[in-house]
Amino acid sequence: MANFLVTGGSRGIGAAICRLAAEKGHDVVVNYASGREAADGVTSDIIAAGRQACAVQADMSVEADVIRLYQEAIGFLGHIDVVVNNAGIIGRTPILEMDIAAARSMLEVNLLAIMSSCREAARHMAKSRGGKGGVIVNVSSSAARTGGFPQHSAYAASKGGVDSLSLALAQELGPEGVRVVPVRPGISKTDMLAASFGFDQAMTNARSTIPLGRAADPSEIAAVIVWLAGPEASFMTGLPIDVSGGK
Ligand code: NAP
């Protein structure tokens, strides 16, 4: 049994990770930004599965919120074994009209928030500070490698940053007993697609460009992430794992 903290656990891939972690016997703190009702739905499912769960609101792009989230999560769980930095946003940022403020917001949620979260996780887990070690899974995207949907360069760049950050932290935190693994999902059936490329367009794109001919169900991404967080993956750190149907 491990104790999980999942950021952006109220919907999509994050909710699937929370539910699967509970199914596998783990307790979970479910972070969300504003979707209180959805987060409560996830915690109810976890409790119904016989595990402990609580939902904690925190905007991961606000450093003080991240610090409070860790305090509340450690207060609830006792200690954290696994952090999944999953919260993320997407949006079009065509370079000819790029709104730098919008691009900055995306980098704050998708990259700087992960830095804050990794710092708090490292302070809690590092063996040199009396911690027990642990695992950090950072949710990147195949966009880091492919450039992503057209006119989504800020998103692709934020995810490239997640991969580089994870590799560097894996080196820094390996001796502290902490694995840091970036995971790159491909197109997955969640609300996020509606906010960017459009859900139907993304499904058409998936059928024609992904070797498996379809988008992922969030449960297929969650399965890999929960496995990576466990002891079977004890020699895996730093290098990105693609879960993208072969694209
Ligand atoms: P989603 O369905 O839009 O859900 C996003 C989650 O992140 C929600 O729980 C949301 O909370 C939370 N969130 C957003 N901004 C936040 C913030 N500032 N602080 C805390 N939580 C925040 O997204 P998804 O598709 O599941 O994506 C999850 C991760 O997978 C993201 O990192 C995304 O980039 C990555 N990914 C997705 C795809 C895809 O095709 N879907 C592909 C590759 C990678 P609220 O409910 O409170 O808004």
XYZ file of C-alpha atoms and ligand atoms in Angstrom:
295
model
C 0.000 0.000 0.000
C 1.312 3.439 -0.949
C 0.078 6.978 -0.369
C -0.585 8.958 -3.540
C -0.917 12.689 -4.209
C -2.365 13.334 -7.682
C -2.557 16.885 -9.019
C -5.461 17.635 -11.340
C -7.173 14.496 -10.072
C -10.729 15.706 -10.567
C -11.123 14.900 -14.266
C -9.649 13.070 -17.259
C -6.354 11.225 -16.876
C -5.881 12.406 -13.270
C -9.258 11.037 -12.167
C -8.457 7.706 -13.854
C -5.116 7.572 -11.975
C -6.850 8.267 -8.633
C -9.508 5.588 -9.193
C -7.002 2.955 -10.347
C -4.610 3.714 -7.467
C -7.496 3.098 -5.041
C -8.452 -0.122 -6.855
C -4.858 -1.307 -6.355
C -5.092 -0.633 -2.602
C -3.584 2.844 -2.257
C -4.853 5.924 -0.405
C -5.123 9.135 -2.432
C -5.170 12.910 -2.021
C -7.020 14.345 -5.013
C -5.988 17.876 -5.956
C -8.161 20.116 -8.121
C -8.227 23.786 -9.131
C -11.926 24.677 -9.307
C -13.882 21.497 -10.031
C -14.974 20.763 -6.470
C -17.943 18.589 -7.442
C -15.897 16.421 -9.812
C -13.147 16.023 -7.196
C -15.721 15.010 -4.577
C -17.062 12.421 -7.059
C -13.574 10.917 -7.347
C -13.026 10.804 -3.571
C -16.475 9.183 -3.094
C -15.499 6.444 -5.558
C -12.207 5.874 -3.720
C -13.906 5.654 -0.341
C -16.504 3.279 -1.837
C -13.551 1.126 -2.992
C -12.450 0.872 0.652
C -9.524 3.304 0.587
C -8.973 6.704 2.198
C -9.231 9.873 0.120
C -9.662 13.594 0.439
C -9.940 16.393 -2.103
C -7.735 19.475 -1.689
C -8.209 22.646 -3.729
C -4.932 24.244 -4.817
C -3.982 26.189 -7.918
C -0.699 24.467 -8.753
C 0.615 27.614 -10.465
C 0.480 29.470 -7.111
C 3.481 28.586 -4.966
C 1.686 29.209 -1.649
C -1.118 26.856 -2.750
C 1.411 24.122 -3.560
C 3.017 24.455 -0.113
C -0.412 24.284 1.561
C -1.405 21.277 -0.578
C 1.631 19.313 0.641
C 0.949 20.297 4.276
C -2.652 19.121 3.984
C -1.730 15.960 2.081
C 0.945 14.984 4.630
C -1.493 15.800 7.447
C -4.083 13.465 5.898
C -1.856 10.626 4.670
C 0.940 10.767 7.274
C 3.497 10.641 4.485
C 3.465 10.651 0.689
C 5.085 7.834 -1.331
C 3.990 8.834 -4.842
C 3.311 12.220 -6.416
C 1.754 12.378 -9.867
C 2.137 15.874 -11.333
C -0.712 15.595 -13.797
C -2.480 18.993 -13.724
C -2.145 20.773 -17.054
C -3.821 23.121 -19.497
C -3.689 23.559 -23.260
C -4.486 26.328 -25.724
C -3.650 27.620 -29.187
C -0.696 30.012 -29.326
C -0.069 30.730 -33.050
C 3.314 32.396 -33.207
C 2.252 35.234 -35.544
C -0.327 36.410 -32.992
C 1.234 34.995 -29.855
C -0.122 36.474 -26.658
C 2.898 36.140 -24.380
C 0.742 36.501 -21.265
C -1.272 33.423 -22.338
C 1.916 31.518 -23.109
C 3.333 32.518 -19.705
C 0.177 31.227 -17.941
C 0.564 27.908 -19.717
C 4.207 27.619 -18.685
C 3.247 28.513 -15.117
C 0.695 25.682 -14.886
C 2.447 23.071 -17.045
C 6.078 23.610 -16.018
C 6.738 26.010 -13.101
C 3.982 24.354 -11.050
C 5.761 21.014 -11.512
C 9.001 22.610 -10.278
C 7.254 23.833 -7.101
C 5.605 20.469 -6.608
C 8.864 18.555 -7.179
C 10.608 20.795 -4.653
C 7.986 20.079 -1.987
C 8.008 16.361 -2.859
C 11.825 16.249 -2.692
C 11.911 18.017 0.678
C 9.461 15.434 2.019
C 10.956 12.315 0.386
C 14.749 12.911 0.327
C 16.596 10.413 2.502
C 19.190 13.059 3.484
C 16.306 14.964 5.121
C 14.964 11.934 6.960
C 12.460 11.019 4.222
C 11.640 7.511 2.988
C 12.331 8.095 -0.705
C 9.506 7.889 -3.216
C 8.382 8.298 -6.792
C 7.433 11.397 -8.771
C 5.640 10.864 -12.088
C 5.472 13.983 -14.245
C 2.811 13.960 -16.955
C 4.340 15.299 -20.153
C 2.911 14.748 -23.660
C 3.936 13.238 -26.976
C 3.767 16.905 -28.087
C 7.197 17.305 -26.441
C 8.566 15.038 -29.176
C 6.251 15.726 -32.145
C 5.517 19.456 -31.715
C 1.883 18.620 -30.997
C -1.245 19.999 -32.646
C -0.722 22.836 -35.151
C -0.244 26.244 -33.516
C 0.244 24.813 -30.021
C 3.940 25.648 -29.625
C 3.737 26.992 -26.054
C 2.075 23.757 -24.946
C 4.705 21.638 -26.741
C 7.496 23.737 -25.218
C 6.029 23.398 -21.720
C 6.004 19.607 -22.104
C 9.547 19.564 -23.496
C 10.464 21.398 -20.309
C 8.769 18.701 -18.221
C 10.922 16.031 -19.904
C 14.177 17.954 -19.345
C 13.258 18.834 -15.770
C 12.455 15.197 -15.013
C 15.748 13.945 -16.436
C 17.736 16.512 -14.433
C 15.810 15.791 -11.221
C 16.199 12.042 -11.691
C 19.969 12.616 -11.563
C 19.737 14.949 -8.570
C 17.291 12.811 -6.599
C 18.458 9.278 -7.493
C 20.899 9.272 -4.561
C 18.047 10.485 -2.339
C 15.953 7.389 -3.095
C 13.540 9.275 -5.329
C 12.673 8.213 -8.898
C 11.398 10.914 -11.256
C 9.657 9.587 -14.361
C 8.134 11.623 -17.181
C 5.229 9.989 -19.017
C 4.130 11.160 -22.450
C 0.482 10.361 -23.224
C -0.737 10.660 -26.793
C -4.206 11.915 -27.754
C -6.579 10.814 -24.986
C -10.353 11.182 -24.671
C -10.690 13.962 -22.082
C -12.146 17.470 -21.752
C -8.745 18.910 -22.634
C -9.210 18.197 -26.326
C -12.416 20.227 -26.428
C -10.403 23.192 -25.127
C -7.840 23.061 -27.910
C -8.035 21.225 -31.208
C -11.699 20.282 -30.753
C -12.795 16.811 -29.594
C -14.100 15.549 -32.956
C -11.147 16.925 -34.895
C -8.750 15.279 -32.429
C -10.516 11.914 -32.866
C -10.242 12.224 -36.666
C -6.585 13.166 -36.305
C -6.023 10.164 -34.019
C -7.634 7.729 -36.496
C -5.406 8.849 -39.340
C -2.087 9.479 -37.555
C -1.865 6.975 -34.698
C -0.760 3.447 -35.675
C -3.391 1.931 -33.358
C -5.987 4.044 -35.194
C -7.656 5.665 -32.184
C -7.250 7.935 -29.178
C -6.489 6.500 -25.729
C -9.003 5.984 -22.997
C -7.681 7.765 -19.858
C -7.594 4.377 -18.096
C -4.891 3.219 -20.536
C -2.627 6.106 -19.489
C -3.448 5.595 -15.808
C -2.483 1.909 -15.984
C 1.064 2.758 -17.064
C 1.443 5.562 -14.524
C 0.270 3.484 -11.554
C 2.568 0.641 -12.667
C 5.523 3.039 -13.007
C 4.907 4.263 -9.465
C 5.170 0.731 -8.108
C 8.042 -1.600 -7.183
C 7.965 -3.446 -10.550
C 9.397 -0.270 -12.118
C 12.085 0.212 -9.451
C 14.930 0.616 -11.991
C 13.127 3.187 -14.154
C 13.866 6.881 -13.774
C 14.542 10.014 -15.814
C 13.734 8.794 -19.321
C 10.298 9.491 -20.814
C 7.796 6.684 -21.280
C 5.574 7.095 -24.352
C 1.952 5.919 -24.089
C 0.835 7.154 -27.472
C -0.467 4.260 -29.560
C 2.788 4.147 -31.511
C 2.865 7.765 -32.705
P -8.398 17.631 -18.317
O -9.402 16.579 -18.554
O -8.598 18.981 -18.885
O -8.183 17.760 -16.721
C -7.240 18.679 -16.243
C -7.093 18.516 -14.748
O -6.081 19.437 -14.313
C -8.360 18.861 -13.990
O -8.429 18.017 -12.859
C -8.131 20.304 -13.572
O -8.800 20.662 -12.363
C -6.633 20.278 -13.303
N -5.991 21.588 -13.366
C -5.895 22.455 -14.417
N -5.224 23.552 -14.063
C -4.885 23.384 -12.753
C -4.193 24.166 -11.813
N -3.707 25.384 -12.122
N -4.026 23.689 -10.561
C -4.526 22.469 -10.212
N -5.198 21.674 -11.065
C -5.381 22.130 -12.315
O -6.947 17.183 -18.813
P -6.342 15.744 -19.195
O -6.526 15.539 -20.642
O -6.792 14.715 -18.232
O -4.793 16.056 -18.989
C -4.050 15.620 -17.867
C -2.577 15.757 -18.198
O -2.265 14.932 -19.329
C -2.158 17.178 -18.582
O -0.892 17.457 -18.045
C -2.086 17.113 -20.094
O -1.215 18.081 -20.640
C -1.600 15.701 -20.315
N -1.897 15.175 -21.650
C -3.191 15.056 -22.083
C -3.431 14.554 -23.361
C -4.823 14.401 -23.927
O -4.962 14.122 -25.138
N -5.877 14.546 -23.130
C -2.349 14.175 -24.176
C -1.060 14.322 -23.691
C -0.841 14.807 -22.420
P -10.307 21.297 -12.361
O -11.260 20.156 -12.576
O -10.435 21.901 -11.009
O -10.336 22.303 -13.468
